[in-house]
mmCIF file of C-alpha atoms and ligand atoms in Angstrom:
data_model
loop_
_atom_site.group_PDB
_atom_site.id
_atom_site.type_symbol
_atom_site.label_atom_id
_atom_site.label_comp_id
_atom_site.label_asym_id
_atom_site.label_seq_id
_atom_site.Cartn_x
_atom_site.Cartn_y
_atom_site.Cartn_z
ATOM 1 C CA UNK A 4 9.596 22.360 -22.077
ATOM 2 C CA UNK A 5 8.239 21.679 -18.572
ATOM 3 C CA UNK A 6 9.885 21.650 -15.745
ATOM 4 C CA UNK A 7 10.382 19.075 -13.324
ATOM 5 C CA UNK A 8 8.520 21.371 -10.806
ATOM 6 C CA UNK A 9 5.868 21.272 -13.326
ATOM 7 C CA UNK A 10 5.611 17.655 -13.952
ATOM 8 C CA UNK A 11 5.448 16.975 -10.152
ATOM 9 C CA UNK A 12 2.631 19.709 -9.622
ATOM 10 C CA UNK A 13 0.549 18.411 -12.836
ATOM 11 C CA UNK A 14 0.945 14.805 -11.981
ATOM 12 C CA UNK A 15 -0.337 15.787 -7.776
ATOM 13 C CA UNK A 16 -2.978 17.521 -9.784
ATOM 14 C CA UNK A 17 -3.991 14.769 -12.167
ATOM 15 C CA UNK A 18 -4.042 11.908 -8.971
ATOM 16 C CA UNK A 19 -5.762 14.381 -6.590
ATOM 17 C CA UNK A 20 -8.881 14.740 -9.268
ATOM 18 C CA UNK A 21 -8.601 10.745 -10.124
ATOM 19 C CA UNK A 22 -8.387 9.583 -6.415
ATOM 20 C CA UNK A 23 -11.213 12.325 -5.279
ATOM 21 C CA UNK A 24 -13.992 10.795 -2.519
ATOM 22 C CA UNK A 25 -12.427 6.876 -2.441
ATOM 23 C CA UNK A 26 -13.071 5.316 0.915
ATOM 24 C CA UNK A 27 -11.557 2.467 0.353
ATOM 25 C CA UNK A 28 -8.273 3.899 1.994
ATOM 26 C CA UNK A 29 -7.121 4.641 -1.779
ATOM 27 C CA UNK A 30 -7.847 8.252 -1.461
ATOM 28 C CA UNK A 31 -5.836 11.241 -2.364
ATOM 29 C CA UNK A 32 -4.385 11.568 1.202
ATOM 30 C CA UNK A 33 -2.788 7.911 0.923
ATOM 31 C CA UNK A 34 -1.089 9.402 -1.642
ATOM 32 C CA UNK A 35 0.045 12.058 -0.468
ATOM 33 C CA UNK A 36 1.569 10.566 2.605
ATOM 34 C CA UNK A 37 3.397 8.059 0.310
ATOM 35 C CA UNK A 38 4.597 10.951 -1.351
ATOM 36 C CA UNK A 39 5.853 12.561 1.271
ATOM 37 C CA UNK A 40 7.157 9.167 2.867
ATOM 38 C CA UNK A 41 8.954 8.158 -0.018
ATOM 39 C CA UNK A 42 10.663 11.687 -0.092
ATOM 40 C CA UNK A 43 11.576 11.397 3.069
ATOM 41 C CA UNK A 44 13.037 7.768 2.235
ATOM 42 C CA UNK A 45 15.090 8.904 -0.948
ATOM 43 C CA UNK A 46 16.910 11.489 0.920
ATOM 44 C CA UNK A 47 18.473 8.802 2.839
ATOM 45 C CA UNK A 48 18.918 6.313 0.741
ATOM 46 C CA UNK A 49 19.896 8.344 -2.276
ATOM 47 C CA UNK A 50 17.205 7.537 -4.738
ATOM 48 C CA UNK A 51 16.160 9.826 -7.479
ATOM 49 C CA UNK A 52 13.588 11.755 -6.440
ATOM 50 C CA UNK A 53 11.855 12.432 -9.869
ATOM 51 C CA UNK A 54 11.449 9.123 -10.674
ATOM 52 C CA UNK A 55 10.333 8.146 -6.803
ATOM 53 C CA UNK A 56 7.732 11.093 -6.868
ATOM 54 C CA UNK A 57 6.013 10.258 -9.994
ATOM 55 C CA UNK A 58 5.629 6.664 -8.970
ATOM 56 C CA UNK A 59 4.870 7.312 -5.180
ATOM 57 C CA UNK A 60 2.091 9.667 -7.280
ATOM 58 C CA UNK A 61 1.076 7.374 -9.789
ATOM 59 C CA UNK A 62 0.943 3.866 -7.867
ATOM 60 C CA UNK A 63 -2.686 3.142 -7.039
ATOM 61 C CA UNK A 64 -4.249 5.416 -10.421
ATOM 62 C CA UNK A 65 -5.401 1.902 -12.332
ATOM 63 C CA UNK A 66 -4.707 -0.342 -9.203
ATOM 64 C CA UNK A 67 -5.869 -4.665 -9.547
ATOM 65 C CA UNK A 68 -7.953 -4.586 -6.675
ATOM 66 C CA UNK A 69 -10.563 -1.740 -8.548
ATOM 67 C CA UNK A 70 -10.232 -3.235 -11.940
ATOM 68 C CA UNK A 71 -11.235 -6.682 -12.028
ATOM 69 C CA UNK A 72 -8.054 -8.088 -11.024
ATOM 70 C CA UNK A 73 -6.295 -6.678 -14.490
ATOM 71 C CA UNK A 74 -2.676 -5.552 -13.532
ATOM 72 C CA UNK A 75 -1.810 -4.101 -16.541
ATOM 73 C CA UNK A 76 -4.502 -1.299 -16.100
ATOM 74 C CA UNK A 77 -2.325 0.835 -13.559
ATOM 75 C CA UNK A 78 1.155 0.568 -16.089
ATOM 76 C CA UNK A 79 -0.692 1.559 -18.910
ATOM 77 C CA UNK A 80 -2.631 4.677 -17.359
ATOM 78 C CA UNK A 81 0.668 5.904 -15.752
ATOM 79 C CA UNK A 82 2.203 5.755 -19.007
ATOM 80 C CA UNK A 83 -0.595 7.535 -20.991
ATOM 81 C CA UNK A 84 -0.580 9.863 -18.356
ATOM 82 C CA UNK A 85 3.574 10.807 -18.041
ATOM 83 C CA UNK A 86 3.516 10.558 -22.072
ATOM 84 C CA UNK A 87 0.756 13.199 -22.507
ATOM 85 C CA UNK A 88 3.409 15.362 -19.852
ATOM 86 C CA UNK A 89 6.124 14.759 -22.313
ATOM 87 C CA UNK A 90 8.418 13.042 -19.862
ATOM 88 C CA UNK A 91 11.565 11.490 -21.210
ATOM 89 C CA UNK A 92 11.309 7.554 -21.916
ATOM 90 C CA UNK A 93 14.289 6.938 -19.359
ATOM 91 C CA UNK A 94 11.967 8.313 -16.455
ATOM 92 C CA UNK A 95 8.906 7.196 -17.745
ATOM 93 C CA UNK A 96 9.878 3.629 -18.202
ATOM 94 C CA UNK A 97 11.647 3.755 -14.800
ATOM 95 C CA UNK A 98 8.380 4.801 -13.336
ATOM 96 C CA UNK A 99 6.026 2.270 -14.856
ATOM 97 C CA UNK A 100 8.298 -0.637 -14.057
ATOM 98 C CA UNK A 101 7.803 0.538 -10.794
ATOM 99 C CA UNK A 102 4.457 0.621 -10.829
ATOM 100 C CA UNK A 103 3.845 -2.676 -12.013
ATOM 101 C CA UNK A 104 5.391 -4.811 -9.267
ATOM 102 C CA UNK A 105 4.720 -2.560 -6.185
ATOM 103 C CA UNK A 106 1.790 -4.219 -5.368
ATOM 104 C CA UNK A 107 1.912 -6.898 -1.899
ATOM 105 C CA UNK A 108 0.797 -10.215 -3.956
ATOM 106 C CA UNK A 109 0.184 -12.931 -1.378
ATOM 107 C CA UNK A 110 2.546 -14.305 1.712
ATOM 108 C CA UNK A 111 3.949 -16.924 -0.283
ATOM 109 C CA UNK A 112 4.763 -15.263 -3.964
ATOM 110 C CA UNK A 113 8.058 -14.609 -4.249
ATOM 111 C CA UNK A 114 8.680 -10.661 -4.780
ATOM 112 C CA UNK A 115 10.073 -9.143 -7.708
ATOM 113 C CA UNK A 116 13.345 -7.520 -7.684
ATOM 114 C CA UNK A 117 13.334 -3.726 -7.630
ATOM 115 C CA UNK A 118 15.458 -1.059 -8.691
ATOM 116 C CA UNK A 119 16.444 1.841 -5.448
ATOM 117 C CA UNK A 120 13.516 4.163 -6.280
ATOM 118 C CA UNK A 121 10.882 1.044 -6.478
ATOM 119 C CA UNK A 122 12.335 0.160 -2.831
ATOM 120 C CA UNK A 123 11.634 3.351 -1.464
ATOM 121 C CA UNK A 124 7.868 3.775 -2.990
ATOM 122 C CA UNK A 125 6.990 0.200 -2.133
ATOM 123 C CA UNK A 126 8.306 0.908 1.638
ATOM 124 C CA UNK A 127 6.631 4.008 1.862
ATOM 125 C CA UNK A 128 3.133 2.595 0.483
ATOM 126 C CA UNK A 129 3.404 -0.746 3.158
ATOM 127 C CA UNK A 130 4.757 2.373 6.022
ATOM 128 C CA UNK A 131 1.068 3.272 5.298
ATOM 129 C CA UNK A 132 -0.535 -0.155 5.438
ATOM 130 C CA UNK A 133 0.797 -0.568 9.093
ATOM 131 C CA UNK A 134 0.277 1.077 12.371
ATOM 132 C CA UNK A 135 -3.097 3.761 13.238
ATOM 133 C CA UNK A 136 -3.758 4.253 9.316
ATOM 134 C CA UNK A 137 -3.113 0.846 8.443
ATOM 135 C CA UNK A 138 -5.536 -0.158 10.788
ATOM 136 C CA UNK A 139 -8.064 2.161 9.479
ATOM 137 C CA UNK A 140 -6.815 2.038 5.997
ATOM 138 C CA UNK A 141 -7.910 -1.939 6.150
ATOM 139 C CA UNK A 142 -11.377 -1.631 7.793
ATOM 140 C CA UNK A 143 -12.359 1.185 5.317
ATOM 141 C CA UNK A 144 -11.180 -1.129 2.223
ATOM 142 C CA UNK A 145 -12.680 -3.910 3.843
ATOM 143 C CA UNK A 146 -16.144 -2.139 4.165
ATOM 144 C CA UNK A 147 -16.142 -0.559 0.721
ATOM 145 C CA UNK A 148 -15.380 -4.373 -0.661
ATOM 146 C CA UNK A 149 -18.456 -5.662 1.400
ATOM 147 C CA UNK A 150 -15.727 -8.248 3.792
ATOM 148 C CA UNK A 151 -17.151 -9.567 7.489
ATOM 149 C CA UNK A 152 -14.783 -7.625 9.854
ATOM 150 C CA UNK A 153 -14.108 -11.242 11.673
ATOM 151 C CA UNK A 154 -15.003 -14.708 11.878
ATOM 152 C CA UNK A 155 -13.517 -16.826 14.529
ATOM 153 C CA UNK A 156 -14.167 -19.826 12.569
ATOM 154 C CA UNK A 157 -11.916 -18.379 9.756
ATOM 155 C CA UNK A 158 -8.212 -19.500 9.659
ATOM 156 C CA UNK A 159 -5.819 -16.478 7.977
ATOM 157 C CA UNK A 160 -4.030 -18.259 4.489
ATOM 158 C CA UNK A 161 -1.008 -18.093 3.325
ATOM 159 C CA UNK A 162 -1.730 -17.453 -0.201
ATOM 160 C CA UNK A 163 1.028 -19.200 -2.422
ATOM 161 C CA UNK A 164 -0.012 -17.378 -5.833
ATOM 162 C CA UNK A 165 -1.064 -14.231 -7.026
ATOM 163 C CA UNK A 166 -4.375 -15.532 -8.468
ATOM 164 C CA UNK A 167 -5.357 -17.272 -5.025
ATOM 165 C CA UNK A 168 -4.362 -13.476 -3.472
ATOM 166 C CA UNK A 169 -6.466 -11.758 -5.860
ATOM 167 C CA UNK A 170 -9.520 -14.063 -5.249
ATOM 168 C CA UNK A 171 -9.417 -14.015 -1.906
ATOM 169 C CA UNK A 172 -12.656 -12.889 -0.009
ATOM 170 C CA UNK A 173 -11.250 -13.130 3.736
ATOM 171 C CA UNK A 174 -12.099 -11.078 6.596
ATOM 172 C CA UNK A 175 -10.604 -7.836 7.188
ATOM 173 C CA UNK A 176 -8.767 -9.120 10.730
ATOM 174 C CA UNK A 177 -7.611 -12.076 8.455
ATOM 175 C CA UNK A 178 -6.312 -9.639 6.173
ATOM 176 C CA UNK A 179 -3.657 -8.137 9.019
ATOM 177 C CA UNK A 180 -2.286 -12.138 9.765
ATOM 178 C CA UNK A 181 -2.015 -13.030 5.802
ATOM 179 C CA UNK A 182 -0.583 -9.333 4.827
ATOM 180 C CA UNK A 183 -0.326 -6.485 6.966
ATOM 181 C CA UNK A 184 2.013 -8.048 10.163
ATOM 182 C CA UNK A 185 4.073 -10.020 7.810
ATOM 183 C CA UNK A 186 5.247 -6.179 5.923
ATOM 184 C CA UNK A 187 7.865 -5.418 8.792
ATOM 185 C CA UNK A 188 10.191 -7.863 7.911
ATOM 186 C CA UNK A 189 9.351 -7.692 4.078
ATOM 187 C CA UNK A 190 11.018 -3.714 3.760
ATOM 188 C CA UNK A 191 13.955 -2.847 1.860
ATOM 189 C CA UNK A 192 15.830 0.161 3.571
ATOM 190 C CA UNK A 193 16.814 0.689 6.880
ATOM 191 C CA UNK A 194 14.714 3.880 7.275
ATOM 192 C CA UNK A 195 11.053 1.784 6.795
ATOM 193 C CA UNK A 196 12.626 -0.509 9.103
ATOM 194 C CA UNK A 197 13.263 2.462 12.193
ATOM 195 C CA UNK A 198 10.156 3.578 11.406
ATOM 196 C CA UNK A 199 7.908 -0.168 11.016
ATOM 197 C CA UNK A 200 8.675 -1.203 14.341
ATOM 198 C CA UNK A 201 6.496 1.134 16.461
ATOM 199 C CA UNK A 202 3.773 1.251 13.856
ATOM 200 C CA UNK A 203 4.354 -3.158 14.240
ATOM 201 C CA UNK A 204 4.142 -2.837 17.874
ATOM 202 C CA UNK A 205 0.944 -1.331 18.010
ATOM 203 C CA UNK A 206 -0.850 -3.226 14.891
ATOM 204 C CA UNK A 207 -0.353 -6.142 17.573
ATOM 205 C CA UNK A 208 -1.519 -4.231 20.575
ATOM 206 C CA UNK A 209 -4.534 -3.738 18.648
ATOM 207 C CA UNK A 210 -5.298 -7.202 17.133
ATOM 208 C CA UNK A 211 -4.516 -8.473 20.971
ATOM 209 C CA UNK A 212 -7.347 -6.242 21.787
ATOM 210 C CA UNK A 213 -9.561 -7.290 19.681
ATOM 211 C CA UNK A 214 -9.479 -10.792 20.685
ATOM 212 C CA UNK A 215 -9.827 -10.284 23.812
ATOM 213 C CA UNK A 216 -12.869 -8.069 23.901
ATOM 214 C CA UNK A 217 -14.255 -10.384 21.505
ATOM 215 C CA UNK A 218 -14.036 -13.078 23.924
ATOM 216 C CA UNK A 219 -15.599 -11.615 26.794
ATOM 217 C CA UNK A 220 -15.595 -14.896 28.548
ATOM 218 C CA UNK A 221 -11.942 -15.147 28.384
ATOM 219 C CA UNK A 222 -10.635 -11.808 28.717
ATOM 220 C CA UNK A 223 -12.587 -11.964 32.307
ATOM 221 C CA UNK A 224 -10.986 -15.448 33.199
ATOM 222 C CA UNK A 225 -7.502 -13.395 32.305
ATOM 223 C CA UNK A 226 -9.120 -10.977 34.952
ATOM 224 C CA UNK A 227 -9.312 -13.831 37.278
HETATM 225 P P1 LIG B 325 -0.734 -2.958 -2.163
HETATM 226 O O1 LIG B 325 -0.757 -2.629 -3.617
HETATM 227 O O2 LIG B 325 0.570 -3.486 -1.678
HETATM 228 O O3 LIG B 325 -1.871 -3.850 -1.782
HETATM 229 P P2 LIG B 325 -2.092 -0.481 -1.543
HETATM 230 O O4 LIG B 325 -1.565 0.896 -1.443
HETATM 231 O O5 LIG B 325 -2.980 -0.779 -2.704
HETATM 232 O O6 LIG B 325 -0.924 -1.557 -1.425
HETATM 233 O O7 LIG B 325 -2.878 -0.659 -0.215
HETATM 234 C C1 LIG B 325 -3.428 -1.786 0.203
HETATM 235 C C2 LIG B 325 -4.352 -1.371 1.334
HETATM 236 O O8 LIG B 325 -5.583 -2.006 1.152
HETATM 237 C C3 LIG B 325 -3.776 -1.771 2.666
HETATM 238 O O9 LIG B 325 -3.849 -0.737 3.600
HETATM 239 C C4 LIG B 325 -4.617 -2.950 3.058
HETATM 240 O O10 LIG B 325 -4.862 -2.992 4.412
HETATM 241 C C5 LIG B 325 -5.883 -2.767 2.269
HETATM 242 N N1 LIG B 325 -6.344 -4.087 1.849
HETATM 243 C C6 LIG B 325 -6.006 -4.770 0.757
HETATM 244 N N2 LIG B 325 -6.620 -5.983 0.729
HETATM 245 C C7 LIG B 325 -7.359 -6.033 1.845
HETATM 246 C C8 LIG B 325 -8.224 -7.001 2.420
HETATM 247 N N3 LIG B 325 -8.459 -8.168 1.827
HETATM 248 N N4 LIG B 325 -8.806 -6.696 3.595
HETATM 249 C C9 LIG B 325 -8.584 -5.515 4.210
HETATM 250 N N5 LIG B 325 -7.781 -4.569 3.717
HETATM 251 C C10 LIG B 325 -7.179 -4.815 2.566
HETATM 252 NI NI1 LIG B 326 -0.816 2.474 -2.160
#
């Protein structure tokens, strides 16, 4: 019988090996700062730490965006995986559940309801998507998918469906209007929420910025 010690260590183990050289911002040490976000969640909001640990480990092994779109991939691979460990059905349902409706699926598709423990692993993983690393965390995904960093000519949309989402082939600063500044008001605890607003602040510093140096014409008129 393993203990939950061991469970936690094998799954770190298993993810570490799976996630190994991405640089798509998907690598190991996205995980692990989910991980250790999502601890740091439960222990104020009370959520059961096995089950947020195994799915804070397990949420991007089999993700949609590296397998054609198919969103059953990443359920079925965590389940394999926790079922191989010999984890109980409670927890590994619980986990996989999870699991399948972390994932941010367009501005306008209404979320799915989640239990405590999905609350605090989807918080941690959009605490991530924000701020410095969410900055980075976009232009590395958006180089390893091939986007233009930025087109002025290119509106941000407001995707209404999952399938538009998925299809989308937008530029990366697009990508912060339609997803990543809209994730502050879109948490579930109070802790994300402290700790969003900073990481918000800046993500806006950042895109001002951008425009602006962009624009060299106007950013000197500003001068003016
Ligand atoms: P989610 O499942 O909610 O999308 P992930 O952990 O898979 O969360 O992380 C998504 C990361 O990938 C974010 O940091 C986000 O910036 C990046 N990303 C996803 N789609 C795009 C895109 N079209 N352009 C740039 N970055 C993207
Ligand atoms: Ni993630």
């Amino acid at each position: 019988m393993m203990t939950q010690t061991d469970v936690i260590g094998q799954t770190a183990d298993y993810v570490r090996e799976a996630m190994q050289g991405d640089s798509s911002g998907h690598d190991w040490w996205h995980i692990y700062r989910v991980w250790q976000n999502s601890l740091y969640l439960a222990a104020r909001e009370g959520a059961d730490v096995t089950v947020v640990q195994l799915a804070a480990l397990l949420h991007d092994v089999g993700d949609w965006k590296f397998y054609d779109g198919d969103e059953s991939v990443g359920p079925r691979l965590a389940r394999e995986w926790l079922e191989r460990l010999g984890v109980d059905e409670g927890v590994t349902g619980q986990v996989c559940a999870i699991i399948a409706d972390l994932s941010f699926k367009g501005a306008g598709v209404q979320a799915a309801r989640l239990t405590l423990e999905g609350q605090v692993v989807q918080d941690a993983d959009r605490l991530d998507a924000i701020g410095a690393i969410g900055i980075a965390r976009a232009f590395a995904y958006g180089g390893a998918k091939g986007r233009e960093m930025h087109d002025p000519a290119a509106a941000p949309v407001m995707h209404s469906s999952f399938e538009q989402y998925k299809n989308s082939r937008g530029t990366t600063i697009n990508h912060f209007h339609e997803k990543l500044v809209l994730l502050k008001d879109r948490l579930n605890t109070e802790a994300a929420r402290r700790l969003a607003a900073d990481r918000h602040a800046f993500m806006l510093e950042f895109l001002r910025r951008f425009e602006a140096e962009w624009d060299i014409g106007r950013s000197a008129a500003d001068e003016a």
